[in-house]
XYZ file of C-alpha atoms in Angstrom:
353
model
C -44.604 7.669 3.045
C -42.702 9.781 0.521
C -43.671 13.063 2.194
C -42.227 11.723 5.420
C -38.885 11.078 3.781
C -38.824 14.558 2.242
C -39.007 16.205 5.649
C -36.863 13.769 7.569
C -34.156 16.383 7.992
C -36.329 18.187 10.478
C -36.501 15.298 12.908
C -34.212 14.697 15.815
C -31.717 11.854 15.805
C -34.098 9.697 17.803
C -36.904 10.159 15.306
C -34.546 9.433 12.435
C -33.790 6.031 13.930
C -37.481 5.278 14.379
C -38.818 6.620 11.093
C -36.114 6.454 8.458
C -34.834 2.959 8.926
C -38.132 1.075 8.547
C -39.340 3.208 5.661
C -36.169 2.801 3.675
C -36.201 -0.933 4.170
C -39.250 -1.083 1.908
C -37.308 -0.728 -1.349
C -38.414 -3.316 -3.885
C -35.908 -6.029 -4.770
C -33.768 -5.103 -7.736
C -31.534 -6.978 -10.108
C -27.944 -7.411 -8.962
C -25.373 -5.723 -11.169
C -21.783 -6.912 -11.430
C -18.959 -4.626 -12.373
C -17.708 -5.164 -15.905
C -14.256 -3.890 -14.977
C -11.683 -6.707 -14.671
C -10.077 -4.847 -11.779
C -13.331 -4.720 -9.831
C -14.739 -8.106 -10.840
C -15.530 -10.499 -7.979
C -15.253 -7.651 -5.507
C -18.331 -5.523 -6.129
C -21.891 -6.318 -7.030
C -24.655 -3.769 -6.527
C -28.416 -3.770 -6.862
C -29.866 -1.359 -9.366
C -31.306 1.651 -7.598
C -34.998 2.501 -7.820
C -35.832 5.275 -10.286
C -36.076 8.666 -8.629
C -38.107 11.300 -10.468
C -38.575 15.028 -10.041
C -41.621 16.376 -8.284
C -43.993 18.381 -10.454
C -42.784 21.636 -8.927
C -39.176 21.080 -10.018
C -37.564 23.248 -12.621
C -36.911 20.955 -15.548
C -33.396 20.612 -16.904
C -33.231 21.910 -20.450
C -30.611 19.427 -21.591
C -28.184 16.911 -20.196
C -25.149 19.177 -20.472
C -23.035 19.701 -17.389
C -23.382 23.442 -18.050
C -27.158 23.458 -17.484
C -27.670 26.284 -14.930
C -30.540 24.457 -13.205
C -28.294 21.628 -12.005
C -27.053 20.963 -8.489
C -23.427 19.839 -8.729
C -21.973 17.242 -6.354
C -18.377 15.985 -6.382
C -17.403 12.715 -4.723
C -14.539 10.268 -5.155
C -14.888 6.705 -6.411
C -12.122 4.801 -4.712
C -12.078 0.997 -4.685
C -11.753 0.786 -0.919
C -14.607 3.253 -0.365
C -16.758 2.438 -3.390
C -19.509 0.896 -1.288
C -19.711 4.076 0.755
C -19.804 6.307 -2.320
C -22.667 4.316 -3.843
C -24.635 4.582 -0.598
C -23.983 8.334 -0.445
C -25.318 8.846 -3.970
C -28.332 6.689 -3.159
C -29.122 8.793 -0.100
C -28.865 12.052 -2.047
C -31.328 10.810 -4.666
C -33.682 9.291 -2.100
C -34.160 12.579 -0.248
C -33.947 15.044 -3.123
C -37.139 16.826 -4.147
C -35.641 17.188 -7.635
C -33.279 14.203 -8.026
C -33.094 14.522 -11.805
C -31.556 17.965 -11.339
C -28.522 16.619 -9.461
C -25.308 16.126 -11.447
C -22.556 14.006 -9.947
C -18.882 14.599 -10.688
C -17.028 11.383 -9.809
C -13.298 11.666 -9.216
C -11.356 8.470 -9.886
C -7.759 7.337 -9.970
C -6.077 5.519 -12.855
C -6.864 2.208 -11.160
C -10.609 2.860 -11.053
C -11.201 4.545 -14.397
C -13.414 1.697 -15.617
C -16.218 2.446 -13.173
C -18.554 4.112 -15.666
C -20.465 0.935 -16.517
C -20.927 0.115 -12.844
C -22.392 3.565 -12.126
C -24.712 3.381 -15.134
C -25.948 -0.059 -14.121
C -26.531 0.917 -10.496
C -28.105 4.307 -11.272
C -29.568 4.046 -14.807
C -31.008 7.588 -14.843
C -28.143 9.376 -13.138
C -26.579 12.504 -14.589
C -22.850 12.125 -14.037
C -19.356 12.360 -15.433
C -16.134 10.598 -14.411
C -12.902 12.531 -14.087
C -9.571 10.737 -13.937
C -7.383 12.390 -11.334
C -3.704 12.206 -12.235
C -2.139 11.433 -8.883
C 1.309 12.388 -10.182
C 0.270 15.986 -9.558
C -0.024 15.562 -5.816
C 1.960 12.442 -4.919
C 5.285 14.313 -4.445
C 3.524 16.659 -2.013
C 1.964 14.032 0.252
C 3.554 13.391 3.636
C 2.899 10.548 6.054
C -0.173 10.800 8.265
C -1.625 9.212 11.399
C -3.657 6.838 9.212
C -2.542 5.362 5.890
C -5.913 5.972 4.252
C -5.332 9.700 4.643
C -2.205 9.444 2.499
C -3.985 8.198 -0.635
C -3.635 10.670 -3.541
C -7.350 10.587 -4.330
C -7.963 12.036 -0.868
C -6.382 15.226 -2.208
C -8.478 15.453 -5.385
C -10.767 17.956 -3.658
C -7.878 20.432 -3.878
C -8.120 20.362 -7.674
C -11.862 20.574 -8.311
C -11.542 24.037 -9.826
C -9.325 22.727 -12.633
C -10.856 19.250 -12.991
C -14.444 20.418 -13.459
C -15.667 22.353 -16.475
C -15.264 26.171 -16.283
C -19.041 26.541 -16.578
C -19.480 24.788 -13.210
C -19.520 27.759 -10.854
C -20.396 26.018 -7.590
C -20.041 22.486 -6.281
C -20.798 20.535 -3.130
C -17.960 18.237 -2.131
C -18.823 15.075 -0.185
C -16.649 12.417 1.381
C -17.550 8.800 0.601
C -18.527 7.823 4.144
C -21.713 9.805 4.654
C -25.433 9.796 3.938
C -27.987 12.572 3.561
C -31.380 12.465 5.209
C -32.557 15.805 3.854
C -32.980 17.576 0.512
C -29.608 18.501 -0.955
C -31.117 21.640 -2.519
C -31.171 23.223 0.934
C -27.410 22.795 1.233
C -26.886 23.908 -2.361
C -28.693 27.185 -1.715
C -26.357 28.138 1.135
C -25.349 31.798 0.906
C -21.579 32.138 0.921
C -21.432 35.934 0.678
C -17.874 36.980 -0.145
C -16.431 33.682 1.161
C -15.123 30.960 -1.148
C -16.198 27.933 0.867
C -18.967 27.137 3.315
C -18.896 24.396 5.944
C -20.118 23.702 9.484
C -17.580 25.183 11.891
C -16.710 23.874 15.352
C -15.135 26.753 17.239
C -15.161 24.888 20.568
C -12.666 22.327 19.222
C -9.030 22.561 20.289
C -7.622 24.146 17.149
C -3.994 23.971 18.277
C -3.917 20.159 18.165
C -4.100 20.111 14.372
C -0.552 21.496 14.127
C 2.779 20.479 15.609
C 4.910 22.416 18.127
C 7.207 23.275 15.219
C 4.345 25.169 13.599
C 3.312 27.080 16.711
C 6.885 27.912 17.711
C 7.690 29.673 14.454
C 5.905 33.003 13.853
C 6.446 32.732 10.107
C 4.017 29.805 10.190
C 1.706 30.492 13.128
C 1.442 34.118 12.022
C -0.785 33.002 9.182
C -3.673 33.063 11.670
C -2.969 36.611 12.827
C -6.093 38.790 12.666
C -8.177 35.684 11.986
C -10.523 33.757 14.246
C -9.809 30.248 13.001
C -12.221 27.435 13.775
C -12.013 23.753 12.937
C -14.153 22.557 10.044
C -14.395 19.141 8.430
C -13.497 19.099 4.736
C -15.772 16.123 4.019
C -18.736 18.450 3.478
C -18.074 21.743 1.711
C -19.953 24.127 -0.552
C -17.364 25.688 -2.857
C -17.579 28.788 -5.046
C -15.369 27.657 -7.915
C -15.367 31.091 -9.552
C -13.742 32.666 -6.493
C -11.453 29.662 -6.019
C -10.114 29.956 -9.562
C -9.717 33.733 -9.334
C -7.782 33.551 -6.052
C -5.617 30.557 -6.976
C -6.416 28.576 -3.846
C -5.055 25.312 -5.213
C -1.580 26.766 -5.355
C -1.927 28.200 -1.846
C -2.757 24.737 -0.513
C 0.157 23.229 -2.417
C 2.586 25.727 -0.857
C 1.653 24.574 2.641
C 2.060 20.957 1.565
C 5.547 21.787 0.307
C 6.425 23.313 3.678
C 5.026 20.242 5.438
C 7.409 17.995 3.513
C 10.339 19.952 4.935
C 9.227 21.068 8.393
C 6.514 18.626 9.597
C 4.037 21.277 10.729
C 0.989 18.957 10.978
C 0.048 15.260 11.218
C -3.411 14.802 9.715
C -3.442 14.350 5.935
C -5.368 16.727 3.681
C -7.232 18.664 6.403
C -4.537 21.004 7.819
C -3.715 22.743 4.501
C -7.400 23.644 4.194
C -7.378 24.996 7.735
C -4.263 27.042 6.990
C -5.811 28.615 3.919
C -9.463 28.958 4.921
C -9.946 28.772 8.719
C -11.429 32.081 9.806
C -12.688 32.726 6.280
C -15.448 30.108 6.077
C -19.136 30.823 5.536
C -20.768 28.995 8.476
C -23.319 26.295 7.693
C -25.641 24.701 10.240
C -24.128 21.772 12.107
C -27.006 19.570 10.971
C -25.214 19.311 7.615
C -22.230 17.457 9.033
C -22.886 15.228 12.006
C -19.317 13.989 11.723
C -17.092 11.714 13.766
C -19.399 8.679 13.652
C -16.436 6.531 12.608
C -14.726 7.178 15.927
C -11.119 8.293 16.208
C -8.355 7.680 13.696
C -7.007 4.645 15.567
C -9.709 2.583 17.274
C -12.808 3.636 15.331
C -14.936 3.465 18.464
C -18.684 4.112 18.506
C -19.876 7.693 18.780
C -23.192 9.394 19.432
C -24.733 12.193 17.399
C -24.137 15.775 18.401
C -27.191 17.442 19.960
C -29.633 19.004 17.519
C -31.318 18.224 14.211
C -29.700 15.998 11.592
C -29.528 16.436 7.826
C -26.306 14.526 7.134
C -24.526 11.722 8.989
C -20.786 11.380 8.445
C -18.673 8.382 9.484
C -15.391 10.291 9.532
C -12.718 8.467 11.513
C -11.341 4.976 11.028
C -14.561 3.004 11.623
C -16.689 2.602 8.488
C -20.260 1.321 8.751
C -20.012 -1.240 5.950
C -16.958 -2.849 7.524
C -18.486 -2.968 10.993
C -21.780 -4.316 9.675
C -20.021 -7.063 7.719
C -17.985 -7.971 10.787
C -21.197 -8.074 12.852
C -19.645 -5.565 15.191
C -21.784 -2.590 14.250
C -22.285 0.557 16.273
C -25.903 1.607 16.947
C -25.852 4.430 14.376
C -24.525 2.149 11.631
C -28.089 0.886 11.235
C -28.976 4.295 9.779
C -26.466 3.795 6.969
C -27.551 0.241 6.116
C -30.817 1.051 4.233
C -28.858 2.989 1.602
C -26.397 0.160 0.991
C -26.908 -1.328 -2.492
C -24.075 -3.809 -2.162
C -24.886 -7.468 -2.845
C -22.827 -10.056 -1.014
C -21.688 -12.732 -3.453
C -19.545 -15.819 -3.131
C -16.669 -16.055 -5.541
C -16.499 -19.351 -7.362
């Protein structure tokens, strides 16, 4: 059955529902692990993940250092409200990786969740990872109100600071949101050719790009002129391959911050951390196949209604939007595609005494 899981990314959405779900349900029972953090106690209990080992053909890591050049680097946030999603995302990456021991996870946490290390070690005993405490005082003065409160959380902006948070020896990183799962080998995404571009992401040029900015933005040439001589397309920042060497050299963090400063004064957009990325990078993105971000499964930002997959093959499913699969499953009001997320869920429901 393992070979079937390795190649699951090549199947259509219909075959994923038929093949993946039953096969992943066959995980052996594992011991439940409680968080040792007082802040998280009574809220989170996870099963220990099965051990995932490299295939014989994998290039062995020479040491456990984050600077090992054979590693695949993945950054993801560990936020209390999305912790269950993050754990499932990590689980899915390991499950479908041909060389899972060569994946290094960079977990970004806030001050409130800095005690998560023991939980991660207990859930994934063999995982290569490091926790980074993101000082939200850096970005909090720059955050403006958004259409959804979750988009205003400082940790949502930690992706802007990966180049300074991660070690200088980390030259490339894949950034993932917490509400997604992979059904394909992450090495394929890692090996994306960026050319002279700094970031790579699936682009959606058919989307109405103008809606991401307010009339104030479009009415003032000093703002709208930023897209002159560019062909900007929408892209979702929940899945990005980032060249950190180019990012650091070009000072992109500061460029994003400048647009956030303007937003505080002029209200040029409505949607959280996405628009500054569009302002800086849209039209300068290395295109990646759409299979690597089947996004929007969480519905819109208000109702969280059910959505279908986009046509074509699937390598990654992303519940962007307000509807999260773990919440809908717990409420017994799940959408059909939420069943694809469930097999990766390591959460153990417990009753507090």
